[in-house]
Coordinates of C-alpha atoms and ligand atoms in Angstrom, one line a residue:
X27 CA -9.1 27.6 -8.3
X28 CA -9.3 23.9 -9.3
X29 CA -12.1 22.1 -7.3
X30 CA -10.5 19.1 -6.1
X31 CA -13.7 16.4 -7.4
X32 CA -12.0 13.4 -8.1
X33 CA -12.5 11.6 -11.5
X34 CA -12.5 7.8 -12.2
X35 CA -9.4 8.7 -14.2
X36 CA -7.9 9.4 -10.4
X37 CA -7.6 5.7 -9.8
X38 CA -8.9 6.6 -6.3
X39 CA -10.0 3.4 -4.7
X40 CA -10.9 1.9 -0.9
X41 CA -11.6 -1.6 0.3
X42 CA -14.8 -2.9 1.1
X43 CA -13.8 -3.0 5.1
X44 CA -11.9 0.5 4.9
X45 CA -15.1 2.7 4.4
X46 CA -17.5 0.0 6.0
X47 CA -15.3 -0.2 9.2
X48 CA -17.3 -0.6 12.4
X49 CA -15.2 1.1 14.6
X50 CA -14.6 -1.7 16.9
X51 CA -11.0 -1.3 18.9
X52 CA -9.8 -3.7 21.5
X53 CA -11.4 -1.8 24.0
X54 CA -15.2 -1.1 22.6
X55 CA -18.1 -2.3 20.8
X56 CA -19.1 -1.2 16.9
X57 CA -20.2 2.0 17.2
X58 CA -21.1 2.0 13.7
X59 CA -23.3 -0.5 11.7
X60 CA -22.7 -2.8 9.0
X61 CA -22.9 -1.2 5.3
X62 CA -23.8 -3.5 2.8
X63 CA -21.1 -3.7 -0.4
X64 CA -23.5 -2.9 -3.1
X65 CA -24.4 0.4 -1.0
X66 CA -20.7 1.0 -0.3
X67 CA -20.1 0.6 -4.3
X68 CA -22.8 3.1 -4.7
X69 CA -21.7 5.7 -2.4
X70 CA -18.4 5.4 -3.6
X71 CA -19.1 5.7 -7.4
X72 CA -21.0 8.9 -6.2
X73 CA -18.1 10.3 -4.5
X74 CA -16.4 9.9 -8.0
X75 CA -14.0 7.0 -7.1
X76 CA -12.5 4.4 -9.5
X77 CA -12.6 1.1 -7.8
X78 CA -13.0 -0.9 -4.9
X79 CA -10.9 -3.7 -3.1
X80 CA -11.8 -6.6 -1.3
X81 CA -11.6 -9.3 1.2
X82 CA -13.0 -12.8 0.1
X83 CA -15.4 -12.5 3.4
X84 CA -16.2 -9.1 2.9
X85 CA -18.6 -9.8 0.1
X86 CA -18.8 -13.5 1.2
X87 CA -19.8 -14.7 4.7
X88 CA -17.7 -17.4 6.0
X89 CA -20.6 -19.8 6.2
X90 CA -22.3 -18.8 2.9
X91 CA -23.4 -21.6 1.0
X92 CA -22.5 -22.5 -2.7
X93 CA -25.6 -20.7 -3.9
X94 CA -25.9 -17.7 -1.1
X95 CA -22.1 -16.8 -2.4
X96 CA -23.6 -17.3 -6.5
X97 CA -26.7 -14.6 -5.6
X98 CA -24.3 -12.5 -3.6
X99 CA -21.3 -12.3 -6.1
X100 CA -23.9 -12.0 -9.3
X101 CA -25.9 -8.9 -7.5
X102 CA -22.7 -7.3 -6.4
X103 CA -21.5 -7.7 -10.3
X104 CA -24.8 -6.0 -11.1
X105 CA -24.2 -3.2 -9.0
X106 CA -20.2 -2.7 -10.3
X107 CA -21.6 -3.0 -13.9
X108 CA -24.6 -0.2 -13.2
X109 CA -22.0 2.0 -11.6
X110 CA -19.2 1.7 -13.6
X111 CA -16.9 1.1 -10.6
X112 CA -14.3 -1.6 -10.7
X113 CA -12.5 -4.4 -8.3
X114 CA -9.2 -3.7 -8.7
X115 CA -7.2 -5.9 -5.8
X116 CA -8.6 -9.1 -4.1
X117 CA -7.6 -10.2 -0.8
X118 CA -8.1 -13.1 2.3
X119 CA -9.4 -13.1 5.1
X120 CA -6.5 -14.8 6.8
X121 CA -6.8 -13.6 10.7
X122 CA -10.4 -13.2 11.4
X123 CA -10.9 -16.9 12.1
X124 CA -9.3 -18.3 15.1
X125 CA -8.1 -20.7 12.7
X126 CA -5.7 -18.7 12.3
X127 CA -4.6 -17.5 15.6
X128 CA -0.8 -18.8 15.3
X129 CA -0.5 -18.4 11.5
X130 CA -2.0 -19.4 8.3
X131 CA 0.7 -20.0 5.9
X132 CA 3.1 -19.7 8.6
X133 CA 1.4 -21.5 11.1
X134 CA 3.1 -24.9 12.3
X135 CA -0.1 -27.2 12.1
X136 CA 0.2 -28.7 8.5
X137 CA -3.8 -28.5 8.5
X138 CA -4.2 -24.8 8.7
X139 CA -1.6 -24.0 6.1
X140 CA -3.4 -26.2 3.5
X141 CA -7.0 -24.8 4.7
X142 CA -5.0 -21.8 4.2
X143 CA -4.3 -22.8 1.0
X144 CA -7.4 -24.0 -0.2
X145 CA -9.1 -20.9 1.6
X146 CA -7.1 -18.5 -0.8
X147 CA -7.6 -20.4 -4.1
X148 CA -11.2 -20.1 -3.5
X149 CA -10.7 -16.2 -3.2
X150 CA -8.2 -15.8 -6.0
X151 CA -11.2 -17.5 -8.2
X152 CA -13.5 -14.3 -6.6
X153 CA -11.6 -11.8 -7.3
X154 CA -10.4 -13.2 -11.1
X155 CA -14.4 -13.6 -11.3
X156 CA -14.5 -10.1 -10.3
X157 CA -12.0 -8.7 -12.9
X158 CA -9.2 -7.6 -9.9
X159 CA -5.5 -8.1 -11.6
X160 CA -3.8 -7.7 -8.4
X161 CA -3.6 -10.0 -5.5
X162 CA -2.4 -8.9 -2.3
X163 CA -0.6 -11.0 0.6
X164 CA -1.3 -9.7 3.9
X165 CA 0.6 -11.5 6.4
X166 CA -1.9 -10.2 9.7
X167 CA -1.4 -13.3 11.6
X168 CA 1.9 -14.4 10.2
X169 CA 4.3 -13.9 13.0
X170 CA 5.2 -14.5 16.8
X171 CA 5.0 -13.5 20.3
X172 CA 7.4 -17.0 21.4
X173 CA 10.1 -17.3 19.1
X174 CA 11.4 -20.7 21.0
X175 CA 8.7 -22.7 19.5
X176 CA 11.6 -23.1 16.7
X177 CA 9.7 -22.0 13.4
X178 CA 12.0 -18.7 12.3
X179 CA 13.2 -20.6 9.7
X180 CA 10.2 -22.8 8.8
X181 CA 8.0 -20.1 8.7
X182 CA 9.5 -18.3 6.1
X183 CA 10.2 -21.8 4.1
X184 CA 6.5 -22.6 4.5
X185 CA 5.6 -18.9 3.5
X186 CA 7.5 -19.4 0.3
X187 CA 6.0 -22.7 -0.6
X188 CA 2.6 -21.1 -0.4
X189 CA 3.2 -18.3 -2.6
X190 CA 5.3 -20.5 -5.0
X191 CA 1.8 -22.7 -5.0
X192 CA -0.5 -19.9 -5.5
X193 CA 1.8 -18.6 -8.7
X194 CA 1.3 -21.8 -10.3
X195 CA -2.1 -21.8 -9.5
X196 CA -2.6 -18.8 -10.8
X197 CA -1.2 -19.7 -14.0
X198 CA -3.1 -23.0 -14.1
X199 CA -6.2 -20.9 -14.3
X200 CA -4.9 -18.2 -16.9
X201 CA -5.7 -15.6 -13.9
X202 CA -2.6 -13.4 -14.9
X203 CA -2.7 -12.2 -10.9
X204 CA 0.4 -9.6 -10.3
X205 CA 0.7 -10.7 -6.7
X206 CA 1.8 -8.1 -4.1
X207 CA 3.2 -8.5 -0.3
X208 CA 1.7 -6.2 1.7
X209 CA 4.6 -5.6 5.2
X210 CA 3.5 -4.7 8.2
X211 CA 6.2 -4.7 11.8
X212 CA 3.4 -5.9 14.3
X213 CA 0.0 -5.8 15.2
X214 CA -2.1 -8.3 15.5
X215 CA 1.1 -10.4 16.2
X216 CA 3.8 -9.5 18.7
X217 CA 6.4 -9.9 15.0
X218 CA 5.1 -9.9 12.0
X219 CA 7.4 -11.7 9.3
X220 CA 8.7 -9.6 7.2
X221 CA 7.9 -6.9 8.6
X222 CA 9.0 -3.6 6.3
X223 CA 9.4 -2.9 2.6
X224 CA 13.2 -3.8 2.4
X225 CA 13.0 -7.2 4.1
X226 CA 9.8 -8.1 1.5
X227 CA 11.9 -7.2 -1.5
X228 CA 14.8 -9.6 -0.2
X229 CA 12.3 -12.5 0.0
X230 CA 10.9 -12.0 -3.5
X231 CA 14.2 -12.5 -4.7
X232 CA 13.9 -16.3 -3.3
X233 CA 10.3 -17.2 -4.9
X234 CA 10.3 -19.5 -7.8
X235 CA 9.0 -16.7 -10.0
X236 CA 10.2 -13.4 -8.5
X237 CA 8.8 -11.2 -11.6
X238 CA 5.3 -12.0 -10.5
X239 CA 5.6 -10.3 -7.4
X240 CA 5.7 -7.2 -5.8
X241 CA 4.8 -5.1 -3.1
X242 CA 1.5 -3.4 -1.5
X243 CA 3.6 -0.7 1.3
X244 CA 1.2 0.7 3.6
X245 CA 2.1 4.2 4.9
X246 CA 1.1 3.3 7.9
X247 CA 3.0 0.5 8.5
X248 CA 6.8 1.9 7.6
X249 CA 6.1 4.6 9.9
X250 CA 4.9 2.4 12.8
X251 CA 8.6 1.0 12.7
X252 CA 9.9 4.8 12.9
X253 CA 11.0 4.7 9.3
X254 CA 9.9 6.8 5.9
X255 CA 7.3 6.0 4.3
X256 CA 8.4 8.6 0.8
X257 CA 11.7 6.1 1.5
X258 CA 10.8 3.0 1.7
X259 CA 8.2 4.0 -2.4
X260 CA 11.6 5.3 -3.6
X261 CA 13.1 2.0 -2.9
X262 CA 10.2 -0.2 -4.2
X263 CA 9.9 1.7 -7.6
X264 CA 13.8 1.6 -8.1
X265 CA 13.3 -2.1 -8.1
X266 CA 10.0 -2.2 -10.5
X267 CA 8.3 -3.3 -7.8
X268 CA 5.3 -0.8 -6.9
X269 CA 2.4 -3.2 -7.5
X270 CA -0.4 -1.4 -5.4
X271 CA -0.1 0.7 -2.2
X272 CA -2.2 1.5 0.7
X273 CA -2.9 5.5 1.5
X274 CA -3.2 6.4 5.1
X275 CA -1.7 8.1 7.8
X276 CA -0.1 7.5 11.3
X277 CA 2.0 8.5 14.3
X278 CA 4.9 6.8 14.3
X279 CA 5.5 4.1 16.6
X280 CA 1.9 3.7 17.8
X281 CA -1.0 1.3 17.5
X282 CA -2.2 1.1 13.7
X283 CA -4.3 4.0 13.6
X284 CA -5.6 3.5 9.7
X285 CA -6.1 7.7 9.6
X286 CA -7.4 9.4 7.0
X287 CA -4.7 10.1 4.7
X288 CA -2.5 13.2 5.1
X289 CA -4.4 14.2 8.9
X290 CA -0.9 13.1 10.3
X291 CA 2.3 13.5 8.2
X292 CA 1.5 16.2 5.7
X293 CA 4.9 16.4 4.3
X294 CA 6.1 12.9 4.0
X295 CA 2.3 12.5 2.3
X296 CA 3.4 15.5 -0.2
X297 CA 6.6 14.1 -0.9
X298 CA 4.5 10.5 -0.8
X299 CA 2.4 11.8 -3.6
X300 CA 5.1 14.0 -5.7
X301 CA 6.7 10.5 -5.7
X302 CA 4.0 8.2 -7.6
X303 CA 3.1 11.1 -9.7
X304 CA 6.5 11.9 -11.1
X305 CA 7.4 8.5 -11.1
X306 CA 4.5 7.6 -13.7
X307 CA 3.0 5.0 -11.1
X308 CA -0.4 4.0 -13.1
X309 CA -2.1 1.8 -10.3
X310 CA -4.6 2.1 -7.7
X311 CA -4.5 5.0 -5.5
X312 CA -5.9 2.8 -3.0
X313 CA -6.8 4.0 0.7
X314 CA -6.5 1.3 3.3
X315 CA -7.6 3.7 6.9
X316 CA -11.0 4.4 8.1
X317 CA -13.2 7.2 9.8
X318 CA -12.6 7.9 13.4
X319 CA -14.3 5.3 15.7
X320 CA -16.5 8.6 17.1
X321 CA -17.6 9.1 14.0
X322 CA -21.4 8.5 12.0
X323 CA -21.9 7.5 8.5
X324 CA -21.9 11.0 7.7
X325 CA -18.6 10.9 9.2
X326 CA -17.6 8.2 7.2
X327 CA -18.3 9.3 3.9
X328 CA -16.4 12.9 4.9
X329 CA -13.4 10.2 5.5
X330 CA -13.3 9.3 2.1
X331 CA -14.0 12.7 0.6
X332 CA -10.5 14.1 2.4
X333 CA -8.2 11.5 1.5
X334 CA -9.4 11.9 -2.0
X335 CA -9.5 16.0 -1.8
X336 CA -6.3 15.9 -0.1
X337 CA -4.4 13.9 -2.5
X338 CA -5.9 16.0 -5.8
X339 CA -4.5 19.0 -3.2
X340 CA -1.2 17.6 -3.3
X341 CA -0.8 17.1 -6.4
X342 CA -1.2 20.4 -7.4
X343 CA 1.2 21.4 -5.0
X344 CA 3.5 19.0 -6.8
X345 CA 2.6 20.7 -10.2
X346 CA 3.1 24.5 -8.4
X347 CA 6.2 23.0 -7.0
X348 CA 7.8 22.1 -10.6
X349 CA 7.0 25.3 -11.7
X350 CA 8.1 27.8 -9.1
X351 CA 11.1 29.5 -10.0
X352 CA 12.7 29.8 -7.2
X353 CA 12.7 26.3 -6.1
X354 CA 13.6 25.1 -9.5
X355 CA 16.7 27.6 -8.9
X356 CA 17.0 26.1 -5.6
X357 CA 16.9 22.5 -6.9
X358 CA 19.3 23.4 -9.9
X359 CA 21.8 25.1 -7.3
X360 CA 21.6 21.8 -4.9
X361 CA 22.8 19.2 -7.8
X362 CA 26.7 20.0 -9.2
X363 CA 27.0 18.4 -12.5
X364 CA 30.4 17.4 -13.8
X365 CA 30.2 15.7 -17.3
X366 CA 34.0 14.4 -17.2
X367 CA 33.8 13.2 -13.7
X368 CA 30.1 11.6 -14.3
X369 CA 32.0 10.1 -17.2
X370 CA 34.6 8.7 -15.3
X371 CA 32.8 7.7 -12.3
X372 CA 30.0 5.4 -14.6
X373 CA 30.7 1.6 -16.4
X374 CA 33.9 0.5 -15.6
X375 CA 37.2 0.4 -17.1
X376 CA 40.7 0.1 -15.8
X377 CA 41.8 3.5 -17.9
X378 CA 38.7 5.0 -15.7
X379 CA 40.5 3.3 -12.7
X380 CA 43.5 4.8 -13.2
X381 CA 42.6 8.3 -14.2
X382 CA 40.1 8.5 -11.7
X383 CA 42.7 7.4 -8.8
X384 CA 45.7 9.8 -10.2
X385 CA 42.5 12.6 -10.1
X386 CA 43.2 15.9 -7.5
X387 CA 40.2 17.3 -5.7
X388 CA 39.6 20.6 -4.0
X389 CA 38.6 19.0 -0.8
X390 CA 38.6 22.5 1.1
X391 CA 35.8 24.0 -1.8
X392 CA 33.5 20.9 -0.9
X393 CA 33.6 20.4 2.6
X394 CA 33.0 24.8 2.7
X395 CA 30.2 24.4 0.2
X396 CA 26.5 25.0 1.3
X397 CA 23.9 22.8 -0.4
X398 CA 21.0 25.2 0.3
X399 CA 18.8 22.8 1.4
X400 CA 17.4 24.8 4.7
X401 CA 16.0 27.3 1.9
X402 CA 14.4 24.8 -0.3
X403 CA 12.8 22.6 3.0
X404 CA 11.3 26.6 3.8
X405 CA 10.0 27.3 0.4
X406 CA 8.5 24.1 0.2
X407 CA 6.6 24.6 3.7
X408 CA 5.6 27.7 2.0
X409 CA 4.4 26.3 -0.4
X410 CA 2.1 23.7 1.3
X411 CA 1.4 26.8 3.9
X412 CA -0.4 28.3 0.8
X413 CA 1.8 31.0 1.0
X414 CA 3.6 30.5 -2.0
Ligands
LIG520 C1 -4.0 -3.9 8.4 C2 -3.7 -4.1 6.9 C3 -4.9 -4.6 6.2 C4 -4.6 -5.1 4.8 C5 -5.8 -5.8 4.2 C6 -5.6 -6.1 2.7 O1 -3.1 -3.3 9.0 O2 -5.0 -4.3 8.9 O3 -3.3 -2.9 6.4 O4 -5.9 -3.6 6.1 O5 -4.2 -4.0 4.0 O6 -6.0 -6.9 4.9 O7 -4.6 -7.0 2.6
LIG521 MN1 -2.7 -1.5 7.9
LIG522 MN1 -3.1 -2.3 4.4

């Protein structure tokens, strides 16, 4: 029986804020307290994960001055070198602030968006100081509750001139930054602009340099809009485009609940996982949620044991699956393979056309056929069930 510890080689990581989570909610107070980063790095290594993420103000206060941020960024290095953990994504802070209360690069006030600007440049010179390759775009405050105050359009122009700044700047200062847009539908914002996986990959197609970005999904937030999470991975690593991604779980259509991942949605999370593992996906396995708001640091650090233990769980229920013969019998009776018709249904040509449109088809033997796919949904729950 394996033993589920994760391994460096897991790529398991978590932000800063994920583990060190307060448990504030709209309605109540912390009811946990503040974790410093070095001790979260610590913990973490302990626990056997790879990396860690981070906002610019999660390591660096706000106010900090020049040489508070030097001693706080050069202890936090010594920690990351002692433990042999890494910063694998940096991130802003662009919604804590009221600042940015209507936007940051969305926001219509000329002054924010270049504070907003000059706020992430700062951060993107953390993280690259840091050694994180990836850079995500979290658009928490980019959106609407009055849609009359004209900006649809601007917003997303305005968005687009940001990240078409940040590219450059990125290249300016040899950073090599693989950027990636993290959607969510709403919350904090009434709308969020683009708010799911598909409408992000349509607006990377209109940046000046679309092959330097990608996407962060969030399982969490495709499901919020009521659609699939497995889905929406599919479509993001058809399109090379699986930068990063953020583990949790969630009811759908709910506040974001940030749970531990798998507690929610234990298929979609197998199928999830079977995904990125058969798909060769070598980044992060990064887990954006938190512990329970009624929970201790104890709690806490059980939080990031499951996500870990779960995933390592799934995929060795993704291994069992591959190699279970009835499924594979199941899977092999679902697909029908025709080489002449594959032939003549691929790369066109007008002889394909032609023979393809003068072709006769049994339509009576397909619309009688049974794919099978009750039994293979049931031996899979079987599976999972331990059963199998
Ligand atoms: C959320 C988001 C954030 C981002 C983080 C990094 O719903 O709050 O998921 O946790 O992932 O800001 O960009
Ligand atoms: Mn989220
Ligand atoms: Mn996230």
């Amino acid at each position: 029986m394996a033993n589920y510890t994760p391994q460096p080689s897991d790529k398991f990581t978590f932000g800063l804020w994920t583990v060190g989570n307060l448990g504030r909610d709209p309605f109540g107070e912390a009811t946990r307290v503040r974790l410093e980063p070095t001790y979260i790095v610590e913990k973490l290594a302990e626990l056997g994960a790879y990396g860690v993420s981070l906002h610019d103000n999660d390591l660096v206060p706000l106010e900090a001055s020049p040489n508070e941020r030097d001693r706080i960024v050069r202890e936090f290095k010594k920690t990351l070198e002692q433990t042999g953990l890494k910063v694998t994504m940096a991130t802003t802070n662009l919604f804590t602030d009221p600042v940015f209360k209507d936007g940051a690069f969305t926001s219509a006030d000329a002054r924010v968006r270049a504070f907003a600007l000059q706020k992430t440049m700062r951060a993107m010179d953390l993280g690259a100081e840091l050694g994180a390759q990836i850079y995500v775009f979290w658009g928490g405050r980019e959106g609407s509750e009055v849609d009359f105050s004209g900006k649809l359009l601007d917003a997303l122009s305005w968005f687009r001139d940001s990240l078409n700044f940040l590219a450059e700047y990125s290249d300016s200062q040899g950073y090599g930054y693989r950027f990636a847009l993290e959607p969510k539908p709403n919350e904090p914002r009434g709308d969020l602009f683009l708010p799911v996986v598909g409408a992000a990959l349509g607006f990377i197609a209109t940046l000046d340099k679309p092959e330097r970005f990608g996407l962060n999904p969030e399982f969490a937030h495709e499901t919020m809009a009521g659609l699939s999470f497995p889905h929406a991975i599919a479509q993001a690593i058809d399109a090379g485009k699986l930068f990063h991604i953020d583990l949790n779980d969630q009811k759908m259509s709910r506040f974001d609940q940030d749970l531990r991942f798998g507690a929610e949605n234990l298929k979609a999370a197998f199928m999830l996982v079977k995904l990125l593992e058969d798909s060769g996906y070598d980044g992060p396995r990064h887990f954006d949620a938190h512990a329970l708001r009624t929970e201790d640091e104890a709690g806490v650090w059980e939080f990031a044991k499951g996500c870990m233990r779960t995933y390592l769980i799934l995929k060795e229920k993704a291994q069992r699956f591959d190699q279970d013969s009835e499924i594979q019998a199941a899977l092999k009776a679902y697909r029908v393979e025709d080489a002449e018709l594959e032939a003549l249904s691929k790369g066109f040509s007008k002889e394909k056309a032609e023979a393809l449109k003068a072709r006769g088809f049994d339509l009576d033997a397909l619309r009688k056929r049974g794919p099978g796919l009750e039994r293979l949904d049931q031996l899979t729950l079987e599976l999972l069930m331990g059963v199998r």
